[in-house]
Amino acid sequence: MTKQIHLAAHFPGVNNTTVWSDPAAGSQIDFGSFRKLAETAERGTFDFFFLAEGLRLREVKGQIHDLDVVGRPESLTVLSALAAVTTHLGLAATVNSTFNEPYELAKRLSTLDHVSNGRAAWNVVTSWDAFTGENFRRGGYLDKGDRYVRAQESLRIVRKLWDSWNGDELVLDQAAGAFAREGAGAFADEGAHFTLRGRFGLPPSPQGRPVIIQAGDSDEGREFAASSADVIFSRHGTFEGGQTFYKDVKARLAKYGRTDDSLKIMPAVTVVVADTDADAIEKAAYIREQQVSGPTALVLAELLWGRDLSAYDPDGPLPAEDPVVGSSVTQGRVGYNDPFPIVSEWRAQAEANGWSLRQTVINQQNRQTFVGSPTTVAEAVNRHVQENAADGFVLVPHLTPSGLDDFVDRVVPLLRERGVFRSEYAGTTLRDHLGLQP
Amino acid sequence: MSRGLITAIEIDGAGGDPGAWRGPEVDPRAILTGELAVRAAQRAEAAGVDLVTFADALEAPDDVPDRVSVRLDALGLAARVAPVTQRIGLLPTITVTHTEPFHVQASVATLDHISGGRAGWIADVSTSAEAAAVIGRREPAPAAETWREARYVVDAGRRLWDSWEDDAIIRDVATGRFVDREKLHYVDLETPTFSVKGPSIVPRPPQGHPITAIRVTTPEALEAAGDAELVFLPNSGDLSKQVLELRENAGRSVTLDGRSVTLTLDQAVGPLVLVSAEVRPHVDGVERLLDLIEGWAAAGVDGVQLRPASLELDVPVIAEQLLPVLRERGLVGSGERGGSLRGRLGLRRPVNRYARSVR
């Protein structure tokens, strides 16, 4: 049977994917930008709109990183507002389980689900670093091994709160004066990290409970997703990498009594579309040049080397020094556990191709997944899905807010023609779009 | 008084009357979808009401079968209302006893961004055993302790709103810099119960500082109200005396635990004092309410926060009957004041504490 593709739109935030310097780039803050991209995604009958989260501004060498987009509005508030100006599009918020209390998370996410008529999703992320923790009461005390324990417990409790109403206690009998049955929403839980009890003041929303998204890639992260998530947001956008990841994660589902289609695997990818394949390749190269300026190339190399490389010329050769493991030259983003093999690979490639430092970064960190004419891109996207490298994709445009126009106007119609993507929404909730049971 | 009285309407479920949801005019499901709140806010806006407030508490409403025992998160509801209104101010109640101060300020700043400068918040505390139990982080604390902490949270919020200077985003293509990091500031705030490093994750909101309001429910809240730009005072006791006291407290520097807390209030104006009253003009008619409001105005209040018994029945009466007469009598202004909520309330946009006076 032909698999149906799932698509989501990511509002590009703080990283060098977004080309803020492009004359066509709009505000990263104004609500109008969020609205425009969400409207484009809804016009394209996408499953959902996805927002990442920031809890501390990133630093390089003890100073706030200033080369990429810095700052953003808070996700749940933006998505609650988008609920007012969209009708079907799912609304997915990344919210950290380390620096939020489960009861508050359950209340805020359930509110989004209610005011959007069943379109909310929670991308569960965790943090353990003291750097981020400096902004919070519950700051920086979790070690890495403990974070999934807390995340699991947090998610279990949030679910328990959402399920604290069985579904039939909301009576709403005006004549009899019965709003809800007594005892609805009562809960109690005791775990390693939380002990709480009380009453949850929101009944199940139209989709029962918000969709759970998970993004971890470690063994623990995959297990967490297999046991608890509805959607997994992966980094494996390539065909072979995608298939390997897909097989691994889907194989973990059975032990939790789950079927293959109960967890959708949606890698984050970028797309470059132009009239012809050759034009698209040229456009993609131009975008990479814009994404990796000289100063940005140095910062990305510093993240790998763990050293201050500001004395280097980005248009010159690669640094001769060895990388430093566990350095704090860069704060607030994921570093490399073992930089040595990557540095060796970079050196080998630079030598073989005569690349400068900047050219090496551009070529070695190329994250562009689908590049080509509308037909080429549609066929590649469809192949990945039909051959189980993914169930769909989270598209990360390089421009705000117009970055998905090409895909929606030119690629989506081809996917629809092929019968692999919806022409209109069949249901109203995000669970409906994803084909998930309530 | 050229501006006239400030008018505010409170949104809470189907209205302040526990039986309001039972009226045939109410679709009780519309409480949960937010439609009831949207309609009330739009009606209020059309009538020239200055702001709506959204009731909330951390814990769920009481589990009483014939009452509305559910409640949406006020911040989420206010955000849902923002894009479908254009001029009215939006003030959700946010409790700070258990919620992280960093999240509170980021959310309120975001509400200000998405509403084009119409946001504020009502800072409240959680003293109940129920609220402490649903979080499970600490034992319930007495009002004095929670309000002292709340004042630190208010202070932290304002510092974080200033942690981005207005012109921090430079998008300088020549140097490749998105922000001028010299215009971003660590607040490095330490209080007895929390610390915040900063800067905020959200750029400075359109109003500089969204409006901070405090609803006076206890003597401790009254003391903290000196930190607010907007104070909701119950209609009890000697109103004019209380208003005078609040004004005298305005702008004084506050020392908590031997530490000075800087208040960036508009000292020439704030705090604005609104008398808060439950009203049911669809039953009582507007004449009685008019008399009451004239009395309050004579006592020197800056405005009124009306808490309608029924949103569906009372808000239309307030909009269509009460406000036109108040306007006729010169008690409220034209209702055409636009721009930010600060502009509407006659408050200055605060100067950023980190901005150097001369550049």
PDB file of C-alpha atoms in Angstrom, chain B residues 168-314:
ATOM      1  CA  ALA B 168      20.148  45.314  20.306  1.00  0.00           C
ATOM      2  CA  ILE B 169      19.158  43.644  17.027  1.00  0.00           C
ATOM      3  CA  ILE B 170      21.367  45.269  14.406  1.00  0.00           C
ATOM      4  CA  ARG B 171      21.380  42.729  11.521  1.00  0.00           C
ATOM      5  CA  ASP B 172      24.686  44.153  10.358  1.00  0.00           C
ATOM      6  CA  VAL B 173      25.432  42.331   7.128  1.00  0.00           C
ATOM      7  CA  ALA B 174      28.867  43.941   6.783  1.00  0.00           C
ATOM      8  CA  THR B 175      30.219  42.391  10.007  1.00  0.00           C
ATOM      9  CA  GLY B 176      27.905  39.359   9.994  1.00  0.00           C
ATOM     10  CA  ARG B 177      26.486  40.264  13.398  1.00  0.00           C
ATOM     11  CA  PHE B 178      22.795  39.755  14.119  1.00  0.00           C
ATOM     12  CA  VAL B 179      22.948  41.489  17.516  1.00  0.00           C
ATOM     13  CA  ASP B 180      25.213  43.990  19.179  1.00  0.00           C
ATOM     14  CA  ARG B 181      26.254  41.961  22.210  1.00  0.00           C
ATOM     15  CA  GLU B 182      27.167  45.182  24.052  1.00  0.00           C
ATOM     16  CA  LYS B 183      23.430  45.860  24.196  1.00  0.00           C
ATOM     17  CA  LEU B 184      22.582  42.536  25.812  1.00  0.00           C
ATOM     18  CA  HIS B 185      23.002  42.343  29.590  1.00  0.00           C
ATOM     19  CA  TYR B 186      23.302  39.685  32.256  1.00  0.00           C
ATOM     20  CA  VAL B 187      20.977  40.621  35.095  1.00  0.00           C
ATOM     21  CA  ASP B 188      22.877  38.447  37.604  1.00  0.00           C
ATOM     22  CA  LEU B 189      20.062  38.720  40.121  1.00  0.00           C
ATOM     23  CA  GLU B 190      20.237  36.793  43.368  1.00  0.00           C
ATOM     24  CA  THR B 191      17.321  36.710  45.775  1.00  0.00           C
ATOM     25  CA  PRO B 192      16.718  34.586  48.871  1.00  0.00           C
ATOM     26  CA  THR B 193      14.761  31.985  46.878  1.00  0.00           C
ATOM     27  CA  PHE B 194      15.992  32.170  43.298  1.00  0.00           C
ATOM     28  CA  SER B 195      18.688  33.543  41.061  1.00  0.00           C
ATOM     29  CA  VAL B 196      18.651  34.484  37.403  1.00  0.00           C
ATOM     30  CA  LYS B 197      21.621  34.992  35.134  1.00  0.00           C
ATOM     31  CA  GLY B 198      20.002  36.451  32.013  1.00  0.00           C
ATOM     32  CA  PRO B 199      19.745  37.951  29.498  1.00  0.00           C
ATOM     33  CA  SER B 200      16.168  37.113  28.598  1.00  0.00           C
ATOM     34  CA  ILE B 201      15.628  34.830  25.646  1.00  0.00           C
ATOM     35  CA  VAL B 202      13.017  37.280  24.308  1.00  0.00           C
ATOM     36  CA  PRO B 203      14.014  40.671  22.884  1.00  0.00           C
ATOM     37  CA  ARG B 204      12.716  43.704  24.775  1.00  0.00           C
ATOM     38  CA  PRO B 205       8.929  43.860  24.419  1.00  0.00           C
ATOM     39  CA  PRO B 206       7.248  46.674  22.455  1.00  0.00           C
ATOM     40  CA  GLN B 207       6.140  48.470  25.634  1.00  0.00           C
ATOM     41  CA  GLY B 208       9.562  48.157  27.212  1.00  0.00           C
ATOM     42  CA  HIS B 209       7.867  46.780  30.277  1.00  0.00           C
ATOM     43  CA  PRO B 210       4.445  45.193  29.890  1.00  0.00           C
ATOM     44  CA  ILE B 211       2.091  46.442  32.615  1.00  0.00           C
ATOM     45  CA  THR B 212       2.465  44.749  35.992  1.00  0.00           C
ATOM     46  CA  ALA B 213      -0.744  44.665  38.016  1.00  0.00           C
ATOM     47  CA  ILE B 214      -1.537  43.423  41.495  1.00  0.00           C
ATOM     48  CA  ARG B 215      -4.948  42.473  42.807  1.00  0.00           C
ATOM     49  CA  VAL B 216      -5.241  43.427  46.462  1.00  0.00           C
ATOM     50  CA  THR B 217      -6.649  40.536  48.450  1.00  0.00           C
ATOM     51  CA  THR B 218      -4.643  40.683  51.664  1.00  0.00           C
ATOM     52  CA  PRO B 219      -2.587  43.251  53.622  1.00  0.00           C
ATOM     53  CA  GLU B 220       0.556  41.646  52.173  1.00  0.00           C
ATOM     54  CA  ALA B 221      -0.749  42.135  48.649  1.00  0.00           C
ATOM     55  CA  LEU B 222      -1.538  45.769  49.483  1.00  0.00           C
ATOM     56  CA  GLU B 223       2.068  46.286  50.503  1.00  0.00           C
ATOM     57  CA  ALA B 224       3.333  44.675  47.305  1.00  0.00           C
ATOM     58  CA  ALA B 225       0.893  46.766  45.263  1.00  0.00           C
ATOM     59  CA  GLY B 226       3.282  49.697  45.594  1.00  0.00           C
ATOM     60  CA  ASP B 227       5.464  47.885  43.026  1.00  0.00           C
ATOM     61  CA  ALA B 228       2.715  47.666  40.421  1.00  0.00           C
ATOM     62  CA  GLU B 229       1.664  50.037  37.673  1.00  0.00           C
ATOM     63  CA  LEU B 230      -1.943  48.977  38.051  1.00  0.00           C
ATOM     64  CA  VAL B 231      -3.686  48.025  41.287  1.00  0.00           C
ATOM     65  CA  PHE B 232      -7.067  46.378  41.614  1.00  0.00           C
ATOM     66  CA  LEU B 233      -8.534  47.400  44.943  1.00  0.00           C
ATOM     67  CA  PRO B 234     -11.655  45.813  46.442  1.00  0.00           C
ATOM     68  CA  ASN B 235     -14.632  48.070  46.985  1.00  0.00           C
ATOM     69  CA  SER B 236     -14.445  48.076  50.757  1.00  0.00           C
ATOM     70  CA  GLY B 237     -13.481  50.343  53.635  1.00  0.00           C
ATOM     71  CA  ASP B 238     -12.486  53.951  53.082  1.00  0.00           C
ATOM     72  CA  LEU B 239     -11.672  53.911  49.394  1.00  0.00           C
ATOM     73  CA  SER B 240     -10.273  57.424  49.134  1.00  0.00           C
ATOM     74  CA  LYS B 241      -7.915  56.792  52.048  1.00  0.00           C
ATOM     75  CA  GLN B 242      -6.603  53.603  50.487  1.00  0.00           C
ATOM     76  CA  VAL B 243      -6.114  55.290  47.123  1.00  0.00           C
ATOM     77  CA  LEU B 244      -4.144  58.090  48.758  1.00  0.00           C
ATOM     78  CA  GLU B 245      -1.964  55.626  50.623  1.00  0.00           C
ATOM     79  CA  LEU B 246      -1.196  53.706  47.472  1.00  0.00           C
ATOM     80  CA  ARG B 247      -0.236  56.892  45.653  1.00  0.00           C
ATOM     81  CA  GLU B 248       2.045  57.962  48.481  1.00  0.00           C
ATOM     82  CA  ASN B 249       3.834  54.638  48.239  1.00  0.00           C
ATOM     83  CA  ALA B 250       4.418  55.051  44.543  1.00  0.00           C
ATOM     84  CA  GLY B 251       7.974  55.136  43.358  1.00  0.00           C
ATOM     85  CA  ARG B 252       9.544  54.732  46.791  1.00  0.00           C
ATOM     86  CA  SER B 253      12.526  52.487  46.752  1.00  0.00           C
ATOM     87  CA  VAL B 254      11.952  49.157  48.381  1.00  0.00           C
ATOM     88  CA  THR B 255      14.321  47.348  50.668  1.00  0.00           C
ATOM     89  CA  LEU B 256      13.765  43.641  51.016  1.00  0.00           C
ATOM     90  CA  ASP B 257      16.075  41.500  53.123  1.00  0.00           C
ATOM     91  CA  GLY B 258      18.500  44.401  53.259  1.00  0.00           C
ATOM     92  CA  ARG B 259      18.605  44.614  49.492  1.00  0.00           C
ATOM     93  CA  SER B 260      17.275  47.466  47.435  1.00  0.00           C
ATOM     94  CA  VAL B 261      14.779  46.580  44.753  1.00  0.00           C
ATOM     95  CA  THR B 262      14.600  49.126  41.987  1.00  0.00           C
ATOM     96  CA  LEU B 263      11.162  50.013  40.749  1.00  0.00           C
ATOM     97  CA  THR B 264      10.923  51.616  37.370  1.00  0.00           C
ATOM     98  CA  LEU B 265       7.434  52.974  37.752  1.00  0.00           C
ATOM     99  CA  ASP B 266       6.210  56.070  36.121  1.00  0.00           C
ATOM    100  CA  GLN B 267       6.488  58.134  39.289  1.00  0.00           C
ATOM    101  CA  ALA B 268       4.419  60.983  38.021  1.00  0.00           C
ATOM    102  CA  VAL B 269       1.419  58.753  37.483  1.00  0.00           C
ATOM    103  CA  GLY B 270       1.523  55.273  38.996  1.00  0.00           C
ATOM    104  CA  PRO B 271       0.262  53.190  40.433  1.00  0.00           C
ATOM    105  CA  LEU B 272      -3.088  53.572  38.813  1.00  0.00           C
ATOM    106  CA  VAL B 273      -5.783  52.390  41.186  1.00  0.00           C
ATOM    107  CA  LEU B 274      -8.839  50.612  39.843  1.00  0.00           C
ATOM    108  CA  VAL B 275     -11.691  49.705  42.144  1.00  0.00           C
ATOM    109  CA  SER B 276     -12.747  46.137  41.551  1.00  0.00           C
ATOM    110  CA  ALA B 277     -16.382  45.132  41.884  1.00  0.00           C
ATOM    111  CA  GLU B 278     -18.683  42.277  40.982  1.00  0.00           C
ATOM    112  CA  VAL B 279     -21.509  43.608  38.852  1.00  0.00           C
ATOM    113  CA  ARG B 280     -24.690  42.220  37.318  1.00  0.00           C
ATOM    114  CA  PRO B 281     -26.200  45.048  35.298  1.00  0.00           C
ATOM    115  CA  HIS B 282     -28.452  42.669  33.338  1.00  0.00           C
ATOM    116  CA  VAL B 283     -30.342  42.123  36.613  1.00  0.00           C
ATOM    117  CA  ASP B 284     -29.775  45.392  38.459  1.00  0.00           C
ATOM    118  CA  GLY B 285     -29.869  47.772  35.514  1.00  0.00           C
ATOM    119  CA  VAL B 286     -27.212  50.364  34.834  1.00  0.00           C
ATOM    120  CA  GLU B 287     -28.531  53.234  36.988  1.00  0.00           C
ATOM    121  CA  ARG B 288     -27.286  51.780  40.252  1.00  0.00           C
ATOM    122  CA  LEU B 289     -23.941  50.973  38.736  1.00  0.00           C
ATOM    123  CA  LEU B 290     -23.658  54.505  37.355  1.00  0.00           C
ATOM    124  CA  ASP B 291     -24.217  55.919  40.824  1.00  0.00           C
ATOM    125  CA  LEU B 292     -21.593  53.591  42.247  1.00  0.00           C
ATOM    126  CA  ILE B 293     -19.061  54.529  39.598  1.00  0.00           C
ATOM    127  CA  GLU B 294     -19.655  58.240  40.162  1.00  0.00           C
ATOM    128  CA  GLY B 295     -19.015  57.649  43.846  1.00  0.00           C
ATOM    129  CA  TRP B 296     -15.791  55.812  43.133  1.00  0.00           C
ATOM    130  CA  ALA B 297     -14.646  58.542  40.789  1.00  0.00           C
ATOM    131  CA  ALA B 298     -15.290  61.053  43.562  1.00  0.00           C
ATOM    132  CA  ALA B 299     -13.118  58.927  45.866  1.00  0.00           C
ATOM    133  CA  GLY B 300     -10.247  59.490  43.453  1.00  0.00           C
ATOM    134  CA  VAL B 301      -9.851  56.118  41.779  1.00  0.00           C
ATOM    135  CA  ASP B 302      -8.301  55.988  38.322  1.00  0.00           C
ATOM    136  CA  GLY B 303     -10.713  53.426  37.005  1.00  0.00           C
ATOM    137  CA  VAL B 304     -12.955  50.448  37.508  1.00  0.00           C
ATOM    138  CA  GLN B 305     -12.475  46.727  37.041  1.00  0.00           C
ATOM    139  CA  LEU B 306     -15.919  45.261  36.510  1.00  0.00           C
ATOM    140  CA  ARG B 307     -16.305  41.564  37.198  1.00  0.00           C
ATOM    141  CA  PRO B 308     -19.489  40.601  35.344  1.00  0.00           C
ATOM    142  CA  ALA B 309     -21.722  37.955  36.899  1.00  0.00           C
ATOM    143  CA  SER B 310     -22.373  36.591  33.404  1.00  0.00           C
ATOM    144  CA  LEU B 311     -20.080  37.288  30.449  1.00  0.00           C
ATOM    145  CA  GLU B 312     -22.817  36.580  27.913  1.00  0.00           C
ATOM    146  CA  LEU B 313     -25.487  38.712  29.620  1.00  0.00           C
ATOM    147  CA  ASP B 314     -23.602  41.473  31.401  1.00  0.00           C
TER     148      ASP B 314
END
